[in-house]
Amino acid sequence: MTGRQRVSGAVNMAGSRSSVRTWNFMASHQERLVVCLLFYLRLTLVHSQRGSYVLDDQKGLGRQFDGIGGLSGGGATSRLLVNYPEPYRGQILDYLFKPNFGASLDILKVEIGGDAQTTDGTEPSHKHTEEDENYFRGYEWWLMKEAKKRNPKIKLIGLPWAFPGWVGRGKNWPYTFPDVTAYYVVSWIIGAKQYHDLDIDYIGIWNERSFDIKYIKLLRYTLDKQGLERVKIIASDNLWQPITFSVLHDAELQDAVSVIGVHYPGTYTVEDAIKTNKTLWSSEDYSTFNDNVGGGCWARILNQNYVNGLMTSTISWNLVASYYEDLPFGRDGLMTAQEPWSGNYVVESPIWITAHTTQFTEPGWFYLQTVGHLQSGGSYVALTDGLGNLTVIIETMTRNHSVCIRPPLPAYNVSAQTATFSLKGSFTNLTELQVWHSRFDFKTNNPVFFEQLTPIKLSEGTFTINLQEDEVYTLTTLQTGLKGNHSKPPDSQPFPKKYMDDFKVRNPQFSEAPYFADQTGVFEYFINTSDPGDHVFTLRQVLIQRPVTWVADADQTISVIGDYKWQNITVSSDVYMEAVNKGGVFIAGRVTKGGGEVRNAKGVFFWVFPNGTYKVSNDIQGHIVLAVGKSGTRAGIWHTLSLQIKGYEASGFLNGYPLWKNLRILGPKNGWAAIGTEKFEKAQFDNFYLGAD
């Protein structure tokens, strides 16, 4: 009798003692079956989480790798960086640009300053007017030189967000006279070489705005005519369409454009883009708060922009979060440097995630065709220099730990897995790979970034690696990787509670005064040769015409400064109105908005006008009027304005005497201090003071 028969027979023997014993035997046997089944299922599950992958160059290579980059501008995102004292400023630059130290960036993209608000401030143009020409304004020239000093191979890109008003010839549009716009942009490229010995490698069209086919062709013609054939055009720094359709159907445009650059593609391309056979870039991406979820976002898109979209370069907006954090998109940079007054900076996780790629590749390497997604979630890419070197980057970022600011990220799953890679072709005989590892560790918040592990030994061209969730690995033949380290920077400190600036700088390194963040207009150091007295060195608002804007700039000019959290403050400045019988100037406190929202800023604004009047308003537009009266102020002479705000009351002083006192204000509760003008007009400021209780 078989065992099955015995069990089967026992089932029919109800009621006897032996029946009970048989049932116990049966239950025990069933438990054994369940255990065996569970063990089998576990083996099956484990087997399903094992993936095998081939890295092979026998059938040719994929696309050429063009590098990883950072974007300074769009706008004024490096504004506070220049005000850092040494050695901290140099240390920050090392983490960004120094090869085999930190991010080791391959590309630096900068804004071509256009005198207009372009996200977090305005950047000055090299030509405020058609007759004007100054290639030392702003800080992008300096930044490009510092990048080149650390990495002579770094590629440079220029892109306009806005244009000075004269380019539009009275219209808020740069394409009405495309020859003028082309001349303006090419003059920037020529100036970069003539005055700073900088070779610009790529030039863009108009950031995230319409492109004009006639203009692109004319720009190419103008570049070639000036002997700048090597400068390549990127178009159109916006969406995939309609630029790819236009390139496909216009042979002359196809010849003019070298790179199709798209912003925030979500790692995917479109069929038309591939059909163009053009180089494809994510020419602006990331734009995400730089905590560890932001680092996870960066890790995912650096791999998957190529795996999913064949994009051979990814550029982060922004390079370094070096602007007041309460401006739009605070801390959306690869690292944070927003306290020049203290020297504090933070090397955030995106720096080390970048290093996983940049320290073990170079522009000019090629992706393998054998790249893709891991079986249980995540992705891998492999690159080679064609000389026997191989670098493999693996990421297993889970969905909730790698969400970028845009576009929306669909749901997907990642789980722990074992991956076996088989090396074929020219890599068959490799016996060892260096290993670098990052673990985000969201459960215990004890992450490890860019840690070198024991090299992995290959057996017959094969290696196996156990992968957990939210990890990044680099496996490479290169032995040059290094986690650079400077001494700990100073502790974080708030903005000084008492700050003064008399602007007495005869040969300033930068055109802007420290800590002032222009939000509309351009405020520059100025030598007032017509004043033999105490106001030879001043800060001057220089724009007299509204720029061709990128966002809705205010109709007034304004530069903010200080600690956004401050409530009770005193602001004082000497002011000088240059325009007669029009316009006016202000000092302000508790200013609430900058960036693209600056025209809606609230605060306490103390205005004086050259017609002998004053006004106090609750908004920058001067519509919410709190008080008006006679002041006796006029153009062409210096006046001293002081504003005191405490609790729900404010008082204003002119030349040391109270002009209005204890004015009741209902808000806002806090914000920056500011200076500015009523219109785009020239005016000067001197002996600025800011104090907080």
XYZ file of C-alpha atoms in Angstrom:
693
model
C 0.000 0.000 0.000
C 1.422 3.358 -0.956
C 1.718 6.309 1.388
C -0.976 8.098 -0.561
C -3.223 5.082 -0.103
C -2.509 4.935 3.617
C -3.420 8.562 4.056
C -6.394 8.204 1.869
C -7.556 5.131 3.860
C -7.037 6.861 7.174
C -9.406 9.608 6.155
C -12.261 7.111 6.039
C -11.560 5.648 9.491
C -13.617 8.092 11.484
C -14.233 7.798 15.249
C -11.431 5.463 16.394
C -8.313 6.309 18.474
C -6.190 5.218 15.538
C -8.146 7.661 13.433
C -6.974 10.524 15.656
C -3.371 9.387 15.396
C -3.757 9.203 11.612
C -5.152 12.731 11.465
C -2.147 13.978 13.460
C 0.146 12.252 11.022
C -1.747 13.817 8.148
C -1.522 17.329 9.629
C 2.194 16.900 10.176
C 2.594 15.755 6.603
C 0.580 18.718 5.322
C 2.762 21.110 7.307
C 5.796 19.549 5.679
C 4.208 20.101 2.292
C 3.490 23.750 3.109
C 7.049 24.294 4.315
C 8.403 22.711 1.152
C 6.090 24.822 -0.965
C 7.139 28.015 0.799
C 10.806 27.109 0.406
C 10.226 26.459 -3.288
C 8.426 29.789 -3.643
C 11.263 31.542 -1.845
C 13.799 29.996 -4.175
C 11.654 31.046 -7.113
C 11.395 34.613 -5.749
C 15.111 34.819 -5.138
C 15.716 33.476 -8.614
C 13.363 36.139 -10.021
C 15.487 38.819 -8.307
C 18.653 37.645 -9.987
C 19.433 39.381 -13.255
C 22.078 38.695 -15.858
C 23.462 41.423 -18.104
C 26.047 41.580 -20.870
C 28.491 44.431 -21.461
C 29.798 44.088 -24.974
C 31.438 46.277 -27.617
C 31.664 43.638 -30.356
C 28.735 45.054 -32.333
C 29.925 48.634 -32.071
C 29.437 51.419 -29.582
C 26.587 53.705 -28.670
C 26.586 57.501 -28.730
C 29.496 59.685 -27.697
C 29.384 60.930 -24.115
C 29.527 64.747 -23.912
C 29.764 65.259 -20.164
C 27.872 66.382 -17.070
C 27.465 70.084 -16.388
C 26.187 72.812 -14.124
C 24.393 76.043 -14.972
C 25.203 79.413 -13.441
C 22.465 81.868 -14.250
C 18.852 81.887 -15.108
C 19.303 83.880 -13.050
C 21.783 85.243 -10.573
C 22.172 81.811 -8.955
C 25.878 82.415 -8.220
C 25.267 85.922 -6.884
C 26.533 85.352 -3.323
C 29.408 83.050 -4.306
C 31.625 85.929 -5.396
C 31.363 87.555 -1.960
C 32.849 84.570 -0.098
C 36.245 85.250 1.465
C 39.152 82.982 0.691
C 39.924 80.179 1.273
C 36.240 79.221 1.306
C 35.418 80.548 -2.141
C 38.267 78.562 -3.648
C 37.181 75.457 -1.772
C 33.667 75.704 -3.181
C 35.094 76.032 -6.682
C 37.291 72.970 -6.086
C 34.270 70.848 -5.166
C 32.583 71.928 -8.385
C 35.359 71.934 -10.981
C 38.630 70.391 -9.800
C 39.206 67.063 -11.593
C 39.121 63.972 -9.393
C 38.158 65.932 -6.309
C 34.396 66.521 -6.174
C 31.801 66.917 -8.900
C 34.599 67.311 -11.468
C 32.181 68.910 -13.919
C 32.784 68.599 -17.650
C 30.605 71.562 -18.707
C 29.870 75.041 -17.377
C 26.848 76.787 -18.839
C 26.327 80.464 -18.030
C 23.685 83.084 -18.633
C 24.524 85.856 -21.056
C 23.354 88.671 -18.802
C 20.446 90.620 -20.256
C 19.662 93.197 -17.517
C 16.374 91.464 -16.624
C 14.930 89.185 -13.966
C 15.574 85.569 -14.907
C 14.520 83.550 -11.803
C 16.458 84.711 -8.724
C 17.705 88.055 -9.904
C 19.049 90.091 -12.787
C 22.446 89.640 -14.407
C 24.029 92.670 -16.079
C 24.550 92.843 -19.816
C 27.896 93.596 -21.429
C 25.996 96.212 -23.484
C 23.369 98.159 -21.525
C 22.991 100.359 -24.599
C 24.070 99.912 -28.201
C 27.023 102.263 -27.690
C 28.000 100.782 -24.319
C 30.495 97.913 -24.075
C 31.910 96.458 -20.866
C 33.142 92.871 -20.591
C 33.863 92.995 -16.888
C 30.332 93.333 -15.525
C 28.863 90.604 -13.403
C 30.610 87.435 -12.309
C 30.137 84.881 -15.095
C 33.451 85.877 -16.724
C 35.208 85.295 -13.417
C 33.420 81.984 -12.871
C 34.352 80.657 -16.315
C 37.987 81.574 -15.716
C 38.001 79.870 -12.323
C 36.500 76.738 -13.882
C 39.112 76.776 -16.660
C 41.869 77.347 -14.129
C 40.901 74.080 -12.417
C 39.961 72.116 -15.514
C 41.354 73.460 -18.806
C 39.271 70.879 -20.688
C 35.917 72.101 -19.386
C 33.428 73.098 -22.105
C 31.736 76.516 -21.936
C 28.190 77.369 -23.024
C 26.485 80.753 -23.229
C 22.714 81.221 -23.367
C 20.588 84.394 -23.193
C 17.492 84.549 -21.007
C 16.795 88.238 -21.654
C 18.194 91.082 -23.716
C 18.824 94.791 -23.036
C 15.983 96.955 -24.263
C 17.843 98.369 -27.285
C 18.043 94.903 -28.857
C 14.260 94.807 -29.148
C 14.129 98.318 -30.655
C 11.190 99.206 -28.419
C 9.519 95.807 -28.522
C 9.627 93.041 -25.945
C 10.867 90.614 -28.604
C 14.416 89.794 -29.780
C 13.594 88.576 -33.288
C 12.140 91.716 -34.891
C 15.668 92.622 -35.935
C 17.479 89.259 -35.942
C 20.681 90.796 -37.263
C 20.856 93.059 -34.183
C 20.313 90.109 -31.840
C 22.925 88.010 -33.628
C 25.420 90.875 -33.446
C 24.721 91.274 -29.712
C 25.224 87.568 -28.919
C 28.320 87.177 -31.080
C 29.863 90.282 -29.467
C 29.643 88.438 -26.126
C 31.534 85.473 -27.582
C 34.185 87.736 -29.084
C 34.511 89.689 -25.835
C 34.984 86.475 -23.863
C 38.047 85.699 -25.958
C 39.391 89.217 -26.331
C 39.187 90.248 -22.689
C 39.335 86.938 -20.809
C 40.952 84.455 -23.221
C 37.869 82.255 -22.950
C 36.815 80.088 -25.886
C 33.054 79.602 -25.876
C 32.244 76.145 -27.232
C 28.452 76.305 -27.561
C 25.847 79.045 -27.859
C 22.100 78.861 -27.305
C 19.116 80.737 -28.747
C 16.671 82.047 -26.099
C 16.070 80.118 -22.915
C 12.692 78.348 -22.819
C 11.106 80.803 -25.224
C 10.241 80.773 -28.921
C 12.943 80.248 -31.491
C 13.090 81.920 -34.866
C 14.421 79.862 -37.776
C 15.652 82.935 -39.621
C 17.539 84.068 -36.528
C 19.225 80.672 -35.981
C 20.460 80.648 -39.590
C 21.642 84.237 -39.293
C 23.427 83.458 -36.030
C 25.270 80.601 -37.750
C 26.190 82.896 -40.642
C 27.416 85.618 -38.266
C 29.525 83.159 -36.285
C 31.130 81.805 -39.429
C 31.748 85.301 -40.775
C 33.612 86.186 -37.560
C 35.802 83.101 -37.813
C 33.867 81.278 -35.085
C 33.028 78.132 -37.049
C 34.046 76.003 -34.055
C 31.230 77.475 -31.907
C 28.296 75.064 -32.059
C 24.641 76.069 -31.795
C 22.280 74.399 -29.312
C 18.568 74.674 -30.051
C 16.250 75.371 -28.561
C 16.636 74.937 -24.770
C 12.928 74.237 -24.431
C 10.755 71.276 -25.502
C 11.484 68.553 -28.053
C 8.967 70.108 -30.403
C 8.748 72.063 -32.592
C 12.545 72.262 -32.934
C 13.018 68.614 -33.975
C 10.279 68.852 -36.622
C 11.844 72.058 -37.940
C 15.320 70.542 -38.112
C 13.988 67.462 -39.912
C 12.281 69.540 -42.595
C 14.807 72.325 -43.181
C 18.206 71.303 -44.519
C 19.789 74.698 -43.860
C 18.550 74.682 -40.262
C 19.863 71.156 -39.879
C 23.295 72.356 -40.925
C 23.134 75.294 -38.516
C 22.151 73.325 -35.384
C 24.657 70.943 -33.805
C 22.838 69.942 -30.626
C 19.158 69.591 -29.820
C 18.887 70.678 -26.205
C 15.730 70.031 -24.204
C 14.735 70.968 -20.661
C 13.336 68.573 -18.045
C 12.582 65.713 -20.476
C 11.685 63.202 -17.779
C 14.472 60.980 -19.238
C 12.573 60.412 -22.511
C 13.042 61.661 -26.045
C 10.760 61.684 -29.091
C 11.071 59.803 -32.357
C 11.663 62.944 -34.421
C 14.671 63.859 -32.277
C 16.307 60.502 -32.954
C 15.547 60.803 -36.667
C 17.539 64.054 -36.881
C 20.737 62.117 -36.062
C 21.706 65.126 -33.971
C 23.438 65.084 -30.615
C 20.714 65.102 -27.941
C 21.183 66.788 -24.581
C 19.178 67.465 -21.486
C 20.556 70.987 -21.551
C 18.780 71.931 -18.305
C 17.571 69.431 -15.734
C 17.321 68.679 -12.003
C 16.141 72.002 -10.440
C 15.346 70.105 -7.253
C 15.910 70.852 -3.566
C 19.328 69.405 -2.819
C 18.497 67.140 0.115
C 19.008 63.404 -0.355
C 15.810 63.000 -2.363
C 17.275 65.613 -4.677
C 20.457 63.555 -4.791
C 18.353 60.538 -5.697
C 16.676 62.489 -8.488
C 20.085 63.418 -9.881
C 21.365 59.833 -9.662
C 18.363 58.472 -11.539
C 18.332 60.991 -14.383
C 22.098 60.921 -14.963
C 21.756 57.278 -15.970
C 18.282 57.175 -17.419
C 18.581 60.255 -19.609
C 20.746 58.031 -21.772
C 19.076 54.675 -21.123
C 15.610 56.012 -21.989
C 16.373 59.057 -24.101
C 19.852 58.718 -25.675
C 20.822 62.093 -24.188
C 24.588 62.297 -23.937
C 24.829 65.285 -21.602
C 22.826 66.405 -18.589
C 23.233 69.916 -17.149
C 22.015 70.833 -13.687
C 20.103 73.986 -12.909
C 21.707 75.155 -10.954
C 25.432 74.858 -10.425
C 25.515 76.085 -6.835
C 22.684 77.478 -4.724
C 24.377 80.781 -3.940
C 21.456 83.164 -3.552
C 19.104 84.029 -0.701
C 17.216 80.848 0.156
C 13.860 82.642 0.349
C 14.097 83.588 -3.304
C 12.420 81.128 -5.709
C 13.825 77.583 -5.827
C 16.026 77.940 -2.755
C 18.779 75.303 -2.516
C 18.123 73.889 -5.984
C 21.828 73.474 -6.716
C 24.454 70.740 -6.691
C 25.722 72.259 -3.431
C 24.793 75.174 -1.161
C 26.813 78.358 -0.609
C 24.445 81.074 0.597
C 26.351 82.598 3.532
C 29.388 84.566 2.377
C 29.237 86.620 5.605
C 29.951 83.461 7.651
C 31.945 81.431 5.111
C 29.663 78.436 5.666
C 28.853 76.153 2.757
C 27.472 72.614 2.433
C 28.709 69.902 0.083
C 25.390 68.222 -0.709
C 24.824 64.681 -2.002
C 24.464 65.706 -5.702
C 28.177 66.599 -5.721
C 29.146 63.011 -4.945
C 26.495 61.521 -7.197
C 27.998 63.555 -10.048
C 31.443 62.192 -9.186
C 30.223 58.630 -9.802
C 30.153 59.514 -13.505
C 32.542 62.417 -14.046
C 35.549 61.068 -12.162
C 35.601 57.887 -14.226
C 34.744 59.140 -17.714
C 35.659 61.991 -20.014
C 33.810 63.738 -22.830
C 34.724 61.789 -25.954
C 34.179 58.399 -24.350
C 31.360 56.306 -25.782
C 28.402 54.591 -24.216
C 28.114 50.902 -24.932
C 25.043 49.759 -26.789
C 24.473 47.299 -23.954
C 22.887 49.618 -21.382
C 19.450 49.345 -19.824
C 17.174 48.751 -16.868
C 17.783 46.271 -14.088
C 15.322 43.433 -13.735
C 14.081 44.510 -10.303
C 14.291 48.248 -10.901
C 17.073 50.718 -11.450
C 19.410 51.162 -14.387
C 22.955 50.722 -15.586
C 25.146 52.416 -18.167
C 28.607 51.507 -19.365
C 31.152 53.700 -21.118
C 34.554 53.154 -22.684
C 37.374 55.258 -24.029
C 37.936 52.690 -26.788
C 41.400 52.001 -25.378
C 40.425 49.222 -23.009
C 39.017 51.240 -20.131
C 35.504 50.540 -18.910
C 33.251 52.348 -16.433
C 29.883 50.999 -15.287
C 27.429 53.134 -13.269
C 24.497 51.423 -11.551
C 21.630 53.132 -9.701
C 18.718 51.583 -7.806
C 16.826 54.686 -6.753
C 13.274 54.047 -5.607
C 10.480 56.229 -6.874
C 9.723 58.161 -3.664
C 13.402 58.796 -3.029
C 14.219 60.189 -6.483
C 11.369 62.541 -7.365
C 12.536 65.593 -9.305
C 10.719 68.909 -9.311
C 9.466 68.217 -12.833
C 8.007 66.474 -14.773
C 5.696 64.178 -12.751
C 7.308 60.800 -12.087
C 5.110 57.715 -12.746
C 5.018 54.940 -10.169
C 7.541 52.119 -10.458
C 9.098 49.518 -8.181
C 12.653 48.805 -7.106
C 13.709 45.950 -4.826
C 16.904 44.329 -3.605
C 18.478 42.166 -6.280
C 21.573 40.352 -7.412
C 23.054 41.338 -10.758
C 25.573 39.345 -12.745
C 27.463 41.144 -15.507
C 29.311 39.297 -18.234
C 31.989 41.234 -20.083
C 32.425 40.468 -23.756
C 34.445 41.817 -26.646
C 37.491 43.857 -25.725
C 36.599 43.632 -22.014
C 36.729 39.821 -21.789
C 40.180 39.686 -20.265
C 39.593 42.231 -17.494
C 40.341 40.704 -14.105
C 39.571 43.505 -11.641
C 37.390 46.602 -11.311
C 37.637 49.441 -8.787
C 34.427 49.961 -6.813
C 32.879 53.231 -5.563
C 29.633 53.175 -3.633
C 26.945 55.536 -2.319
C 24.057 54.475 -0.064
C 21.299 56.966 0.719
C 19.861 54.986 3.657
C 16.558 56.794 4.138
C 15.511 54.367 6.915
C 18.207 55.267 9.447
C 19.323 58.530 7.844
C 22.930 57.399 7.945
C 23.991 57.773 4.309
C 27.413 57.082 2.865
C 28.498 58.896 -0.289
C 31.279 58.126 -2.729
C 33.052 55.517 -0.639
C 35.780 53.389 -2.186
C 35.316 49.674 -1.567
C 37.565 46.679 -2.119
C 38.123 46.022 -5.826
C 35.953 43.307 -7.301
C 37.608 40.302 -8.915
C 36.290 38.984 -12.204
C 35.997 35.304 -12.938
C 36.135 34.510 -16.635
C 34.952 38.016 -17.438
C 32.030 37.889 -15.018
C 31.199 39.619 -11.750
C 28.175 39.522 -9.466
C 27.008 42.347 -7.230
C 24.289 42.472 -4.575
C 22.226 45.634 -4.911
C 19.987 47.176 -2.270
C 17.450 49.937 -2.798
C 18.690 53.534 -3.162
C 22.289 52.831 -4.007
C 24.754 53.996 -6.639
C 27.780 51.968 -7.718
C 30.624 52.786 -10.062
C 32.787 49.893 -11.251
C 35.752 50.985 -13.329
C 39.176 50.144 -14.634
C 40.348 53.655 -13.688
C 42.228 54.099 -10.423
C 42.172 57.910 -10.348
C 39.040 58.485 -8.256
C 39.317 60.582 -5.107
C 36.872 61.916 -2.562
C 38.353 65.356 -2.098
C 38.142 67.051 1.246
C 38.834 70.537 2.543
C 38.855 71.476 6.196
C 35.437 72.024 7.719
C 33.998 75.438 6.798
C 32.858 77.859 9.511
C 29.530 77.279 11.213
C 26.392 78.774 9.756
C 25.542 82.299 10.945
C 22.618 84.612 10.142
C 23.145 87.829 8.223
C 24.943 90.418 10.412
C 22.512 92.413 12.560
C 24.399 95.588 11.740
C 25.676 96.061 8.210
C 27.130 99.161 6.519
C 28.559 99.877 3.095
C 29.967 103.201 1.867
C 30.870 101.683 -1.552
C 34.360 103.182 -1.411
C 36.035 100.675 -3.721
C 38.274 102.227 -6.351
C 38.944 99.104 -8.410
C 36.234 96.573 -7.532
C 36.714 92.997 -8.693
C 32.985 92.750 -9.376
C 30.506 95.369 -10.536
C 27.945 94.603 -7.804
C 28.264 95.546 -4.146
C 28.371 92.628 -1.681
C 25.102 90.954 -0.659
C 22.831 93.181 -2.776
C 20.664 90.971 -4.991
C 19.202 92.945 -7.907
C 15.648 91.823 -8.695
C 14.803 94.398 -11.352
C 17.329 96.833 -12.764
C 21.107 96.800 -12.404
C 22.940 98.396 -9.480
C 26.670 98.943 -10.092
C 29.649 100.490 -8.384
C 30.073 104.019 -9.720
C 32.798 106.665 -9.514
C 31.042 110.024 -9.376
C 33.747 112.317 -10.742
C 31.413 115.329 -10.654
C 31.169 115.172 -6.852
C 34.286 116.557 -5.107
C 32.872 115.761 -1.661
C 31.807 112.660 0.247
C 30.009 110.885 -2.598
C 32.707 110.066 -5.121
C 32.144 106.316 -4.739
C 28.498 105.260 -4.918
C 26.129 102.488 -5.984
C 24.181 103.452 -9.077
C 21.083 102.062 -10.766
C 22.047 102.337 -14.427
C 19.179 101.078 -16.607
C 17.069 103.699 -18.385
C 15.056 101.334 -20.591
C 12.981 98.274 -19.815
C 14.789 95.133 -21.061
C 13.429 92.464 -23.384
C 12.189 90.440 -20.445
C 12.028 86.740 -19.652
C 9.411 87.062 -16.902
C 7.179 89.919 -15.768
C 9.799 92.232 -14.263
C 8.591 94.993 -11.988
C 8.105 98.450 -13.494
C 10.332 99.707 -10.690
C 13.956 98.716 -10.045
C 14.838 97.011 -6.771
C 17.784 95.325 -5.070
C 17.205 93.327 -1.865
C 19.566 92.557 0.999
C 19.580 91.058 4.489
C 17.738 88.371 6.408
C 14.232 87.550 5.198
C 13.173 86.584 8.731
C 13.898 90.015 10.193
C 10.919 91.992 11.496
C 12.163 95.047 13.408
C 14.748 96.846 11.290
C 16.291 100.198 10.459
C 17.261 100.979 6.862
C 19.167 104.121 5.939
C 20.816 105.424 2.789
C 21.945 108.605 1.153
C 20.071 108.961 -2.149
C 20.653 111.033 -5.270
C 18.015 111.412 -7.994
C 19.523 112.136 -11.398
C 16.300 112.487 -13.379
C 14.629 115.881 -13.098
C 10.838 116.127 -12.690
C 10.218 112.390 -13.084
C 10.712 109.174 -11.229
C 11.879 108.850 -7.653
C 13.770 106.589 -5.255
C 12.919 104.428 -2.247
C 14.310 102.474 0.655
C 12.221 99.606 2.012
C 11.872 96.944 4.668
C 9.989 93.678 5.065
C 10.023 93.128 1.292
C 8.289 89.833 0.654
C 9.026 88.775 -2.900
C 11.777 88.546 -5.471
C 12.347 86.537 -8.612
C 9.511 86.293 -11.078
C 7.098 87.479 -8.376
C 8.947 90.717 -7.657
C 6.281 92.940 -9.230
C 3.894 91.656 -6.533
C 6.236 92.403 -3.646
C 4.719 93.786 -0.467
C 6.595 95.615 2.278
C 7.043 99.100 3.686
C 8.322 101.374 0.912
C 9.491 104.911 1.719
C 9.579 106.976 -1.493
C 10.834 110.479 -2.235
C 10.392 112.287 -5.539
C 12.184 115.153 -7.308
C 8.975 117.216 -7.260
C 9.313 117.726 -3.492
C 6.929 115.015 -2.244
C 7.103 111.680 -0.456
C 4.943 108.588 -0.242
C 4.738 105.501 1.951
C 3.277 102.411 0.332
C 2.644 98.790 1.251
C 3.683 97.509 -2.177
C 6.405 98.071 -4.755
C 3.915 99.354 -7.320
C 2.917 102.145 -4.953
C -0.787 101.367 -5.220
C -1.427 100.648 -1.530
C -0.710 104.114 -0.178
C -0.223 104.531 3.577
C 0.846 108.183 3.634
C 1.771 111.099 1.335
C 3.115 114.592 1.929
C 5.637 117.321 1.184
C 9.328 116.504 1.459
C 11.194 119.284 -0.316
C 13.328 116.711 -2.096
C 14.675 117.411 -5.565
C 17.053 115.992 -8.137
C 20.723 116.823 -8.257
C 21.410 116.934 -4.510
C 21.986 114.280 -1.869
C 19.335 113.405 0.732
C 19.504 110.944 3.606
C 16.518 108.626 4.060
C 15.943 106.486 7.128
C 13.181 103.958 7.727
C 12.428 102.392 11.100
C 10.012 99.483 11.399
C 9.058 98.020 14.746
C 6.056 95.802 15.360
C 3.005 97.396 13.744
C 4.504 100.866 13.390
C 6.959 102.554 11.042
C 8.617 105.967 10.927
C 10.498 107.803 8.194
C 13.257 110.404 8.475
C 14.671 112.815 5.932
C 18.132 114.273 6.574
C 17.844 113.284 10.233
C 14.444 114.877 10.843
C 11.162 112.953 11.182
C 9.068 113.224 8.022
C 6.368 110.818 9.221
C 6.144 108.944 12.511
C 4.461 105.928 14.073
C 2.512 105.076 10.960
C 0.269 102.068 11.570
C 1.117 99.098 9.339
C -0.709 95.776 9.250
C 1.864 93.776 7.347
C 3.876 92.085 6.186
C 5.557 90.686 9.271
C 9.039 90.137 7.842
C 11.157 90.371 4.701
C 14.311 91.823 3.148
C 15.556 95.388 3.138
C 15.769 97.045 -0.278
C 16.693 100.088 -2.335
C 15.322 101.074 -5.714
C 13.801 103.546 -8.135
C 10.281 104.302 -9.339
C 11.160 103.810 -13.009
C 14.056 102.655 -15.135
C 16.113 105.722 -14.292
C 19.582 106.534 -13.071
C 19.920 107.162 -9.361
C 22.689 106.787 -6.785
C 22.902 105.387 -3.256
C 25.605 105.841 -0.657
C 26.367 105.159 3.013
C 23.884 102.318 3.246
C 23.042 101.009 6.728
C 20.925 98.059 7.810
C 20.270 97.157 11.434
C 18.012 94.631 13.143
C 16.780 94.493 16.726
